[in-house]
JSON list of C-alpha atoms in Angstrom, two decimals:
[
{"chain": "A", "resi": 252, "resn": "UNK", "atom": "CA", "xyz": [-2.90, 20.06, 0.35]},
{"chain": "A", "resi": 253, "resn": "UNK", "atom": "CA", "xyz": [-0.16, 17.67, -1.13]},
{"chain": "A", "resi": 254, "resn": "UNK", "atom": "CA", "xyz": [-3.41, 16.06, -2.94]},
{"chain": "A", "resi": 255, "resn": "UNK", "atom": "CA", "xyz": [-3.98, 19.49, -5.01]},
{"chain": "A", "resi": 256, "resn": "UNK", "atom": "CA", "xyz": [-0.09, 19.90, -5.77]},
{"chain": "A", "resi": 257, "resn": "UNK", "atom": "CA", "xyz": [-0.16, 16.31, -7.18]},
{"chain": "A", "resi": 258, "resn": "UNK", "atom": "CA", "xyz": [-3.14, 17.26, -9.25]},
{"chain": "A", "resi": 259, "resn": "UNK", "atom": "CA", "xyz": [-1.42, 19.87, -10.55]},
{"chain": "A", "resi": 260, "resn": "UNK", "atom": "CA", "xyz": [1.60, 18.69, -11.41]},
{"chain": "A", "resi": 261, "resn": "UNK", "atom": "CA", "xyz": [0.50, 15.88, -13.66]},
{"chain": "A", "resi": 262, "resn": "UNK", "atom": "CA", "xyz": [-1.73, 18.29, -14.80]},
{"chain": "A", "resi": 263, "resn": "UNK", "atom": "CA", "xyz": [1.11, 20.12, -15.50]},
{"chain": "A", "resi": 264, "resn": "UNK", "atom": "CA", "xyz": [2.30, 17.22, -17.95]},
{"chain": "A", "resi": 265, "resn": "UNK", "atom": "CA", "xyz": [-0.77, 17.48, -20.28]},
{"chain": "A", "resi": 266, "resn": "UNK", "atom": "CA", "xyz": [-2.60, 14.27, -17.96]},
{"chain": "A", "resi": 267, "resn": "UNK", "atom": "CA", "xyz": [-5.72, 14.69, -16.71]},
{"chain": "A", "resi": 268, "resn": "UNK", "atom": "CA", "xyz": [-6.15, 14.05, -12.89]},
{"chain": "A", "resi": 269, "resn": "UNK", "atom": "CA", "xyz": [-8.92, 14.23, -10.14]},
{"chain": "A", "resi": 270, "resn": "UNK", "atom": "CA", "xyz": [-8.23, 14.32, -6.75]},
{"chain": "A", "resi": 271, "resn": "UNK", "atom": "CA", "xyz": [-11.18, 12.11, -4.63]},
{"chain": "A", "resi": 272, "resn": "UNK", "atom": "CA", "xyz": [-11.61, 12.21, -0.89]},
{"chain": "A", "resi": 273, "resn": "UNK", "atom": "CA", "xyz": [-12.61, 9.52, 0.94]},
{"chain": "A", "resi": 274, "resn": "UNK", "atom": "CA", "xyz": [-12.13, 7.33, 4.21]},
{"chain": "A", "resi": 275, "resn": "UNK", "atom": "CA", "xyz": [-10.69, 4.04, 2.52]},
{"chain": "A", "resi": 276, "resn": "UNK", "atom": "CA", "xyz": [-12.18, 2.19, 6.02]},
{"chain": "A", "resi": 277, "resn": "UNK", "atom": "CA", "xyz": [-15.78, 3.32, 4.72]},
{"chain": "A", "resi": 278, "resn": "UNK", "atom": "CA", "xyz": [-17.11, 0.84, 2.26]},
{"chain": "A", "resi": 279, "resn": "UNK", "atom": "CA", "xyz": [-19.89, 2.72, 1.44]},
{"chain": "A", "resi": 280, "resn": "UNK", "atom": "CA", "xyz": [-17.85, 5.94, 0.81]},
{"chain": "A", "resi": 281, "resn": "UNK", "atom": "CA", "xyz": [-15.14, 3.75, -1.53]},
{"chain": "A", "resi": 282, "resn": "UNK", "atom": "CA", "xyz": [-18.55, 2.73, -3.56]},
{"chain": "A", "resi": 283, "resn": "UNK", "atom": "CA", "xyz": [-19.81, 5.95, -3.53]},
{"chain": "A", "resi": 284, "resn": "UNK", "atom": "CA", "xyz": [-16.98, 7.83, -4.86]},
{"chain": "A", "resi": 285, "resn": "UNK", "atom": "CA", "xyz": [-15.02, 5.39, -6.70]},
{"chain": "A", "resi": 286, "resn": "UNK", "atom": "CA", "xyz": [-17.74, 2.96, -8.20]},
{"chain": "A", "resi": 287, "resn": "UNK", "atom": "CA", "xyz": [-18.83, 5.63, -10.45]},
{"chain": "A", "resi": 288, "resn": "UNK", "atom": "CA", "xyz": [-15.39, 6.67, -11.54]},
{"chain": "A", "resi": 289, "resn": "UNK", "atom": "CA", "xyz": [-14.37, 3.02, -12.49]},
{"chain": "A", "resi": 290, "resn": "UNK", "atom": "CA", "xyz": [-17.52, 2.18, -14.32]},
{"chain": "A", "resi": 291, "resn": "UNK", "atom": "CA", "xyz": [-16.96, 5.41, -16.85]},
{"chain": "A", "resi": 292, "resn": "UNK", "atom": "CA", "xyz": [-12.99, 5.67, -16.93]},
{"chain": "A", "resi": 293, "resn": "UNK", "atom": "CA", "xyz": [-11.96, 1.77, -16.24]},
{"chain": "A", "resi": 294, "resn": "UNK", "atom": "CA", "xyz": [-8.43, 0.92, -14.09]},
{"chain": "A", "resi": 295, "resn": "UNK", "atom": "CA", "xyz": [-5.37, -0.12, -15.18]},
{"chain": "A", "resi": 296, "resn": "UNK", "atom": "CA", "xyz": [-3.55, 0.31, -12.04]},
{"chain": "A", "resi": 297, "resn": "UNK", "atom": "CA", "xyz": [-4.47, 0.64, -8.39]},
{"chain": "A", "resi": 298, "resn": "UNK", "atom": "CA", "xyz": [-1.83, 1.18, -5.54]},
{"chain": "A", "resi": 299, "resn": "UNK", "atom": "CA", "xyz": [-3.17, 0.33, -2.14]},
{"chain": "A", "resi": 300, "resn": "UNK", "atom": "CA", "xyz": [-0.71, 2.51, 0.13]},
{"chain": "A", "resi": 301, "resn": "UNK", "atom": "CA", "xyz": [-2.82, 3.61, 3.46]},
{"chain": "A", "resi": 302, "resn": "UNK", "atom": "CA", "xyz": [-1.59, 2.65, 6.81]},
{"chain": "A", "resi": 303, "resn": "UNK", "atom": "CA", "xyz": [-1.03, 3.96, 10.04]},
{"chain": "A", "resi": 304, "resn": "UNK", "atom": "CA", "xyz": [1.12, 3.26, 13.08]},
{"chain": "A", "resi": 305, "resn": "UNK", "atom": "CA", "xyz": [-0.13, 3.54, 16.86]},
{"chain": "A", "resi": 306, "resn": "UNK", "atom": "CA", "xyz": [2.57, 1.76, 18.47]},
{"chain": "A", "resi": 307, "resn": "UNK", "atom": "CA", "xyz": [2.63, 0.30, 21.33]},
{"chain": "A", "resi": 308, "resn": "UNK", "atom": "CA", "xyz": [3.54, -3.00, 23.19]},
{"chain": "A", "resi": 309, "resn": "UNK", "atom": "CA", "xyz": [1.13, -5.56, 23.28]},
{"chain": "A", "resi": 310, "resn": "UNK", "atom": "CA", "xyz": [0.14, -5.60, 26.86]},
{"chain": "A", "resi": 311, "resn": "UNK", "atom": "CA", "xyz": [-0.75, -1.50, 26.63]},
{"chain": "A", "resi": 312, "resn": "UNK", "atom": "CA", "xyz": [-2.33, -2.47, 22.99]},
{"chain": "A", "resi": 313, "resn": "UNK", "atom": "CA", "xyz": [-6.15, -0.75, 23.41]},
{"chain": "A", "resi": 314, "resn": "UNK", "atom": "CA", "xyz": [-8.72, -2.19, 21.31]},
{"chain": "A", "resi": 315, "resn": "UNK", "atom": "CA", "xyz": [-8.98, 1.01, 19.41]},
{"chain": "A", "resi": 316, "resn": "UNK", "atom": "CA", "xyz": [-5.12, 1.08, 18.20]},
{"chain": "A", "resi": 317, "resn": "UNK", "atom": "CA", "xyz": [-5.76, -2.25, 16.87]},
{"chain": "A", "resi": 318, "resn": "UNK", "atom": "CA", "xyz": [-8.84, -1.67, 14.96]},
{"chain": "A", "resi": 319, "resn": "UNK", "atom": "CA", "xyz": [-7.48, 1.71, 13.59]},
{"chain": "A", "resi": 320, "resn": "UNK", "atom": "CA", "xyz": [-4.37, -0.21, 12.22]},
{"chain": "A", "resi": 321, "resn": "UNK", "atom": "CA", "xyz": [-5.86, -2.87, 10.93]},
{"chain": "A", "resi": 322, "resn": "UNK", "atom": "CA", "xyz": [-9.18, -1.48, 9.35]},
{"chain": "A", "resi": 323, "resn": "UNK", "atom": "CA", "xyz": [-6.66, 0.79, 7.53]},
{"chain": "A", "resi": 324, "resn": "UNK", "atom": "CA", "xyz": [-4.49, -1.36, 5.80]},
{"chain": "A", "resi": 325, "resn": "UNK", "atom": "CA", "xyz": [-7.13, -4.51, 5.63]},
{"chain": "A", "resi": 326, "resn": "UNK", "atom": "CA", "xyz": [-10.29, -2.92, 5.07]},
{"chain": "A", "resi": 327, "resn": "UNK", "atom": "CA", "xyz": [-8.59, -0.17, 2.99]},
{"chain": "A", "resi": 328, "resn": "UNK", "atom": "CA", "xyz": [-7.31, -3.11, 0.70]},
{"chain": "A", "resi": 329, "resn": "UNK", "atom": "CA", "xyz": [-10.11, -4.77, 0.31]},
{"chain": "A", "resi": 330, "resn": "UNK", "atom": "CA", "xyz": [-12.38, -1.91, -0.28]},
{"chain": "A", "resi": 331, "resn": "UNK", "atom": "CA", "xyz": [-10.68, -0.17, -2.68]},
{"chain": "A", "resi": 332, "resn": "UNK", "atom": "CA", "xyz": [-9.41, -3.76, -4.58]},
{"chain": "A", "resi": 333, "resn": "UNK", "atom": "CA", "xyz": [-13.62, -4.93, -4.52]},
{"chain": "A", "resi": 334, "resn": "UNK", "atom": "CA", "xyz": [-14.38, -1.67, -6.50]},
{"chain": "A", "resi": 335, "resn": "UNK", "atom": "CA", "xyz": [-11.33, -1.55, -8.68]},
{"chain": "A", "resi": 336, "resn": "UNK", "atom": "CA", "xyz": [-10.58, -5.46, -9.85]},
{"chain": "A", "resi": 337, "resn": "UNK", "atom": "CA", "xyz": [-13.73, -6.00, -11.68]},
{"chain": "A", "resi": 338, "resn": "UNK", "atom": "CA", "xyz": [-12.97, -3.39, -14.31]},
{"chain": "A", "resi": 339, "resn": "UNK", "atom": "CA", "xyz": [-9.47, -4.85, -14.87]},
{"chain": "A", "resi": 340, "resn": "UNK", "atom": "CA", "xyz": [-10.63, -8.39, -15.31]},
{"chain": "A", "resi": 341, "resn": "UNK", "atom": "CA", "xyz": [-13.26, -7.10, -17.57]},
{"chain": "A", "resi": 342, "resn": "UNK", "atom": "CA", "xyz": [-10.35, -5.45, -19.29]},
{"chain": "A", "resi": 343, "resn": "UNK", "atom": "CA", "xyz": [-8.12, -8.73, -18.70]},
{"chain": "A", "resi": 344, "resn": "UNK", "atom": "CA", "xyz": [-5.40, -6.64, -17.53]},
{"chain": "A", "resi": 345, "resn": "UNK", "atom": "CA", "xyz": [-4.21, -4.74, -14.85]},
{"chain": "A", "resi": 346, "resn": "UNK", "atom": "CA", "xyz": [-1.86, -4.00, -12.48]},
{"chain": "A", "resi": 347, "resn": "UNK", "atom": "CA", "xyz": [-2.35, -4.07, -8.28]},
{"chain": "A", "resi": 348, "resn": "UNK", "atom": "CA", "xyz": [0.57, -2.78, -5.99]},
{"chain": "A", "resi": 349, "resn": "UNK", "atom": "CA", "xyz": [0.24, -3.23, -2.39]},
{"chain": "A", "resi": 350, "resn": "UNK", "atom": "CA", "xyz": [2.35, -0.98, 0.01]},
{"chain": "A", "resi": 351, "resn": "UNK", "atom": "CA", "xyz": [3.45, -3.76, 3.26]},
{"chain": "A", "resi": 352, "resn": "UNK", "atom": "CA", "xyz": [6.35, -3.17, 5.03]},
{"chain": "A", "resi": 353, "resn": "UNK", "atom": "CA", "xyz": [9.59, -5.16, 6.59]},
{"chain": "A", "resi": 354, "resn": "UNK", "atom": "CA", "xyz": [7.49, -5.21, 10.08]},
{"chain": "A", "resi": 355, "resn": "UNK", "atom": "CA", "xyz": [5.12, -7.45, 8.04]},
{"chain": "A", "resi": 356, "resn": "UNK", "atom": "CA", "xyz": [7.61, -9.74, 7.23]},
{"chain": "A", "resi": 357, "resn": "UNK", "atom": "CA", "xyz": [10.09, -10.15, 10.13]},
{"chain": "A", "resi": 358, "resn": "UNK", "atom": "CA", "xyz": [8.02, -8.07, 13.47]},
{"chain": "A", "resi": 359, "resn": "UNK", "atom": "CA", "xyz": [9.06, -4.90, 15.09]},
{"chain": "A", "resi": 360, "resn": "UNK", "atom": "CA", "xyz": [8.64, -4.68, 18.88]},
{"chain": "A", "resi": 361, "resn": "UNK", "atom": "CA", "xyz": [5.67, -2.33, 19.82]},
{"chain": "A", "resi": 362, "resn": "UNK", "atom": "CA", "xyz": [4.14, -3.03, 16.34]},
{"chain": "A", "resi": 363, "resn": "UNK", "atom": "CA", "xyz": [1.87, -5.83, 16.56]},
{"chain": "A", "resi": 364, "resn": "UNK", "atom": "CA", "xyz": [-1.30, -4.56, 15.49]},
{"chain": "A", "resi": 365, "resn": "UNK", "atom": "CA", "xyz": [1.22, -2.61, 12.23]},
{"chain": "A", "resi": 366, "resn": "UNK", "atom": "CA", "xyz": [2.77, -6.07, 11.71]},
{"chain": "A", "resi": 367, "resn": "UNK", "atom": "CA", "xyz": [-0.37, -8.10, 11.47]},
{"chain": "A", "resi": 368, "resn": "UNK", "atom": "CA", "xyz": [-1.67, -5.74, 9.16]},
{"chain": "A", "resi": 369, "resn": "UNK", "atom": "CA", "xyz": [1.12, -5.56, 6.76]},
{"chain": "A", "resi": 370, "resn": "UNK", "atom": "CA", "xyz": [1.71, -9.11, 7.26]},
{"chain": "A", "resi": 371, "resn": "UNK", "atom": "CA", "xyz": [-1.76, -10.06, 6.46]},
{"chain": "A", "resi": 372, "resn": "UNK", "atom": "CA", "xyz": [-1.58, -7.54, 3.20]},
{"chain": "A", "resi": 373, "resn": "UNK", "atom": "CA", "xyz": [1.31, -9.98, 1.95]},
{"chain": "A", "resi": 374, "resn": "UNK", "atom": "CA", "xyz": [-0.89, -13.23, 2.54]},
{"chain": "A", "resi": 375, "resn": "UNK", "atom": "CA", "xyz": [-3.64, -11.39, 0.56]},
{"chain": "A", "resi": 376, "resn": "UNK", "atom": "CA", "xyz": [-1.04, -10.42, -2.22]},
{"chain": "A", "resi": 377, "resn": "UNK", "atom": "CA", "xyz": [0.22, -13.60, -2.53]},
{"chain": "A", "resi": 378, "resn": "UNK", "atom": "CA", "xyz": [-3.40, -15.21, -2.69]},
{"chain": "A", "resi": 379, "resn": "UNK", "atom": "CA", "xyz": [-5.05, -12.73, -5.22]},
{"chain": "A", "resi": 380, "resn": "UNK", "atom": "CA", "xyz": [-2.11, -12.57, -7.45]},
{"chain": "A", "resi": 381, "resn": "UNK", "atom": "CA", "xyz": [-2.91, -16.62, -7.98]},
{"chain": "A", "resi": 382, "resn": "UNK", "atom": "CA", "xyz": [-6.42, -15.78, -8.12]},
{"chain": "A", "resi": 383, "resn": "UNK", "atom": "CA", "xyz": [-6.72, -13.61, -11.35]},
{"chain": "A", "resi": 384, "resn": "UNK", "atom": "CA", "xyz": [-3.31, -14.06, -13.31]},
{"chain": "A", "resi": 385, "resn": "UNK", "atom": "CA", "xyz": [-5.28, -16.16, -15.41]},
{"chain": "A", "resi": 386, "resn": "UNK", "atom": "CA", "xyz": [-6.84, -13.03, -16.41]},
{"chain": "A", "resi": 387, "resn": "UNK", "atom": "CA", "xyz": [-4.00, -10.92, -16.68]},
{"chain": "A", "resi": 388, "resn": "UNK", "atom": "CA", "xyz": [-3.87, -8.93, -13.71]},
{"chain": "A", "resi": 389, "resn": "UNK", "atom": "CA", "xyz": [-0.47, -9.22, -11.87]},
{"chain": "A", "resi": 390, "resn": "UNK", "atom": "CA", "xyz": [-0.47, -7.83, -7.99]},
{"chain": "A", "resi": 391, "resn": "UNK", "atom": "CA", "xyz": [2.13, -7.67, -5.88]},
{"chain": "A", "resi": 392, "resn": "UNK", "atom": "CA", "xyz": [3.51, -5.84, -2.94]},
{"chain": "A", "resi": 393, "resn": "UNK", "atom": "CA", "xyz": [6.42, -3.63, -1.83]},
{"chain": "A", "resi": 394, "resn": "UNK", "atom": "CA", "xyz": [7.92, -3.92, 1.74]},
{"chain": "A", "resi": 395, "resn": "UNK", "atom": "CA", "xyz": [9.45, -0.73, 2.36]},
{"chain": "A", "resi": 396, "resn": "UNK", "atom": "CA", "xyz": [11.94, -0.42, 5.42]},
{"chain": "A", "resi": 397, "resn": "UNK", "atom": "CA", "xyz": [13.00, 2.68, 7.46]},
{"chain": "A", "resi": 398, "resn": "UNK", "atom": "CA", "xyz": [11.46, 5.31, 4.79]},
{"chain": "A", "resi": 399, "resn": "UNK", "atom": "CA", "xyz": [12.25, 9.43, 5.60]},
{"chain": "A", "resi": 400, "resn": "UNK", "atom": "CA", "xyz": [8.18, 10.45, 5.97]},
{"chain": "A", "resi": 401, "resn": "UNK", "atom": "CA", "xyz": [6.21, 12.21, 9.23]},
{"chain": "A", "resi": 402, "resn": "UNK", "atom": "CA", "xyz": [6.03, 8.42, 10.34]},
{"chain": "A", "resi": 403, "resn": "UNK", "atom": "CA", "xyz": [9.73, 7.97, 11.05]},
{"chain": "A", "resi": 404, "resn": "UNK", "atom": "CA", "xyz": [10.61, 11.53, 11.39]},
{"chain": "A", "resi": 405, "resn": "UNK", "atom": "CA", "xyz": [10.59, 10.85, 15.50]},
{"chain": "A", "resi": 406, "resn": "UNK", "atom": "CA", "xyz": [12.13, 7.53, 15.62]},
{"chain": "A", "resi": 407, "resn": "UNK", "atom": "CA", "xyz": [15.93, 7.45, 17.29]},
{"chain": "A", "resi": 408, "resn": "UNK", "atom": "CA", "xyz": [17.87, 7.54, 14.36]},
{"chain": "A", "resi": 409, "resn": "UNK", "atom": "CA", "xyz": [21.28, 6.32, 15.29]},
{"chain": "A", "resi": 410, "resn": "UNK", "atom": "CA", "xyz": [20.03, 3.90, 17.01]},
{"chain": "A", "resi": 411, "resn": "UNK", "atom": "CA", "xyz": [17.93, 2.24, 13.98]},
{"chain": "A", "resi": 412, "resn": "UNK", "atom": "CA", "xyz": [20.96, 3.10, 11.25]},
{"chain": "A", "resi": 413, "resn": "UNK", "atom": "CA", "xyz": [23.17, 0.77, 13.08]},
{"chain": "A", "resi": 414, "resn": "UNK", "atom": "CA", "xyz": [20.83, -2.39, 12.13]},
{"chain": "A", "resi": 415, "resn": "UNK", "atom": "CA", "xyz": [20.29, -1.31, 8.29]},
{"chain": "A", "resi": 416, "resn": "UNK", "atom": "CA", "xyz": [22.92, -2.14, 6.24]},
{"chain": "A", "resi": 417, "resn": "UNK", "atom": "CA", "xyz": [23.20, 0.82, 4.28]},
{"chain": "A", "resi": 418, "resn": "UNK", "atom": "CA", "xyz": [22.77, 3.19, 6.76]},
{"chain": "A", "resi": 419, "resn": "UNK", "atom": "CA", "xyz": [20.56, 5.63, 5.42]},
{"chain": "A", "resi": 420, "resn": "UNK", "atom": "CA", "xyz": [16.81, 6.07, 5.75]},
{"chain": "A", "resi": 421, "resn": "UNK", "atom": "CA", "xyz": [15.24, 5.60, 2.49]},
{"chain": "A", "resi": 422, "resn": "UNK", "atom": "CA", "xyz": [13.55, 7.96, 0.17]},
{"chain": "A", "resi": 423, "resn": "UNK", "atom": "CA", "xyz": [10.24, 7.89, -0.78]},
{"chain": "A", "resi": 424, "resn": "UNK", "atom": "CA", "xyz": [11.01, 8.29, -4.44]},
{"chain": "A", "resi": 425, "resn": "UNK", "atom": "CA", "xyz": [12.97, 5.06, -4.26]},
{"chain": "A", "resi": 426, "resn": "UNK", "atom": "CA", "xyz": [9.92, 3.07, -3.29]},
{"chain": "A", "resi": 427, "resn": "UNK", "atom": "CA", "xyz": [7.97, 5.33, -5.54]},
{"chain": "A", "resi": 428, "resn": "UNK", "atom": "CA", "xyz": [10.59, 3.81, -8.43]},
{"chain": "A", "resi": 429, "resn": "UNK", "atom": "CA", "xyz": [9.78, 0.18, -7.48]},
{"chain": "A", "resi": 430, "resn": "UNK", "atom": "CA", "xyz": [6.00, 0.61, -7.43]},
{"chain": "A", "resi": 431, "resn": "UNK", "atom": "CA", "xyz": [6.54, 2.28, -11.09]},
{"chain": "A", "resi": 432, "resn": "UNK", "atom": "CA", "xyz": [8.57, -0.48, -12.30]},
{"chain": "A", "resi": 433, "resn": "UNK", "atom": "CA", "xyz": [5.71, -3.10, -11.10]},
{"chain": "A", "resi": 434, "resn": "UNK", "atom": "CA", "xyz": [2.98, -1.38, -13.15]},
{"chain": "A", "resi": 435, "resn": "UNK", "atom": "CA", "xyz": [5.51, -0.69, -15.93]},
{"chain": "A", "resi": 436, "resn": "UNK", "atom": "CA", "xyz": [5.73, -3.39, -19.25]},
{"chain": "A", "resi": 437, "resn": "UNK", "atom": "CA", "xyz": [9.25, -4.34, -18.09]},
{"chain": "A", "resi": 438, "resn": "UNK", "atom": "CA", "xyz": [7.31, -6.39, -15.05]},
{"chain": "A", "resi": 439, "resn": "UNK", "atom": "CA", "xyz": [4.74, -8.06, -17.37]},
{"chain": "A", "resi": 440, "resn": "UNK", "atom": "CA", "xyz": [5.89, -11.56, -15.82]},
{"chain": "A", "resi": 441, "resn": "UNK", "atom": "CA", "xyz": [6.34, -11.06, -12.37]},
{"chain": "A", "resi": 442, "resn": "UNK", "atom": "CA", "xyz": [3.02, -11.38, -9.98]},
{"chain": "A", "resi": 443, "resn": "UNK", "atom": "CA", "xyz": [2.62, -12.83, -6.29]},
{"chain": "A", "resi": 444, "resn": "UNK", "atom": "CA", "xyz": [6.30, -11.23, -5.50]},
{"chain": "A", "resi": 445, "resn": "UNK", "atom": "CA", "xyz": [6.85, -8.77, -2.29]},
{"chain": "A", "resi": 446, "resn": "UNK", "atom": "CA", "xyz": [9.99, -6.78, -3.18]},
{"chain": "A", "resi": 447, "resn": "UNK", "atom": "CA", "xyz": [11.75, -5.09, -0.28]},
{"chain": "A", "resi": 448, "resn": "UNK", "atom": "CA", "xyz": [12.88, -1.26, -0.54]},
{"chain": "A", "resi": 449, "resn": "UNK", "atom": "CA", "xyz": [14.60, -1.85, 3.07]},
{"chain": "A", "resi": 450, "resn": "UNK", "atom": "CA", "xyz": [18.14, -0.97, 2.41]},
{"chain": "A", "resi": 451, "resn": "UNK", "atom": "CA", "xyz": [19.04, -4.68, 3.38]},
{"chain": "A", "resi": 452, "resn": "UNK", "atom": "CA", "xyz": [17.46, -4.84, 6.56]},
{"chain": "A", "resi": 453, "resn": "UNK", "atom": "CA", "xyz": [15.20, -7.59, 5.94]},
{"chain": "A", "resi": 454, "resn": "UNK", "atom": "CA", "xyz": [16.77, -10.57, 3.81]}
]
């Protein structure tokens, strides 16, 4: 599992790490596994990256697809933010890094229920980060474009690389860079900000 090779390989840096399973839909599986976790280690950082696609245009949209795609990204959010953001404002720091996407910002046809999720992550983002600055916790989000994972791996390429400027799919490990640099000192003063990783096509 890529879970166990992650464990490993910050093990493999002298770090401790444990690997938790969980639906991030089910509330009462977020409390039971990460509650505990929280109250003995505390959190310093918490990156909210679930989502799935079931895509679709509207019309053919079943009820399911849109719960499944929602749930995900909104419940998954709040869940996991409800168990981790008391322990950072008890700590009066922390950092929260929400994974949206350019559909959330400018649409994708066949995405609505994707693009209401990720757009609805931003609002949130924008909303908590004004919430708890106060107490020094800074969240923002990252709107990643066109990204090389299983979720793009069947989309028409040559089609899409003629509307990002670049032309090039992105890397994970470039929006992997941006998320580090958010929960990294050098961002101590920004908060409320959605940065695009999109290769410039959404500006």
């Amino acid at each position: 599992m890529e879970a166990e090779a992650t464990v490993r390989g910050v093990e493999a840096l002298g770090r401790e790490c444990r690997a938790l399973c969980f639906d991030v839909r089910d509330r009462d599986a977020v409390e039971a596994n990460l509650v505990p976790l929280v109250e003995e280690r505390g959190a310093h950082v918490l990156v909210n990256n679930a989502g799935i696609t079931c895509d679709t245009v509207f019309p053919w949209m079943t009820f399911e697809e849109w719960d499944e795609v929602t749930r995900t990204t909104l419940d998954g959010f709040f869940n996991l933010t409800k168990a981790v953001l008391p322990a950072m404002l008890r700590l009066r720091r922390g950092r929260i890094v929400n994974v949206a996407s350019v559909s959330g910002q400018a649409g994708r046809v066949g995405q609505v229920n994707y693009a209401a999720a990720k757009a609805g992550l931003i609002g949130a983002t924008k909303a908590l980060a004004a919430e708890v600055a106060r107490k020094g916790v800074l969240v923002n989000a990252v709107a990643p474009g066109l990204i090389a994972t299983d979720m793009t791996k069947d989309l028409p390429a040559a089609e899409i690389l003629r509307g990002i400027p670049l032309k090039r799919f992105g890397d994970v490990e470039e929006v992997a860079g941006v998320i580090a640099f958010l929960c990294s000192r050098d961002a101590s003063y920004i908060t409320g900000q959605v940065i695009g990783v999109s290769g410039g096509l959404y500006r």
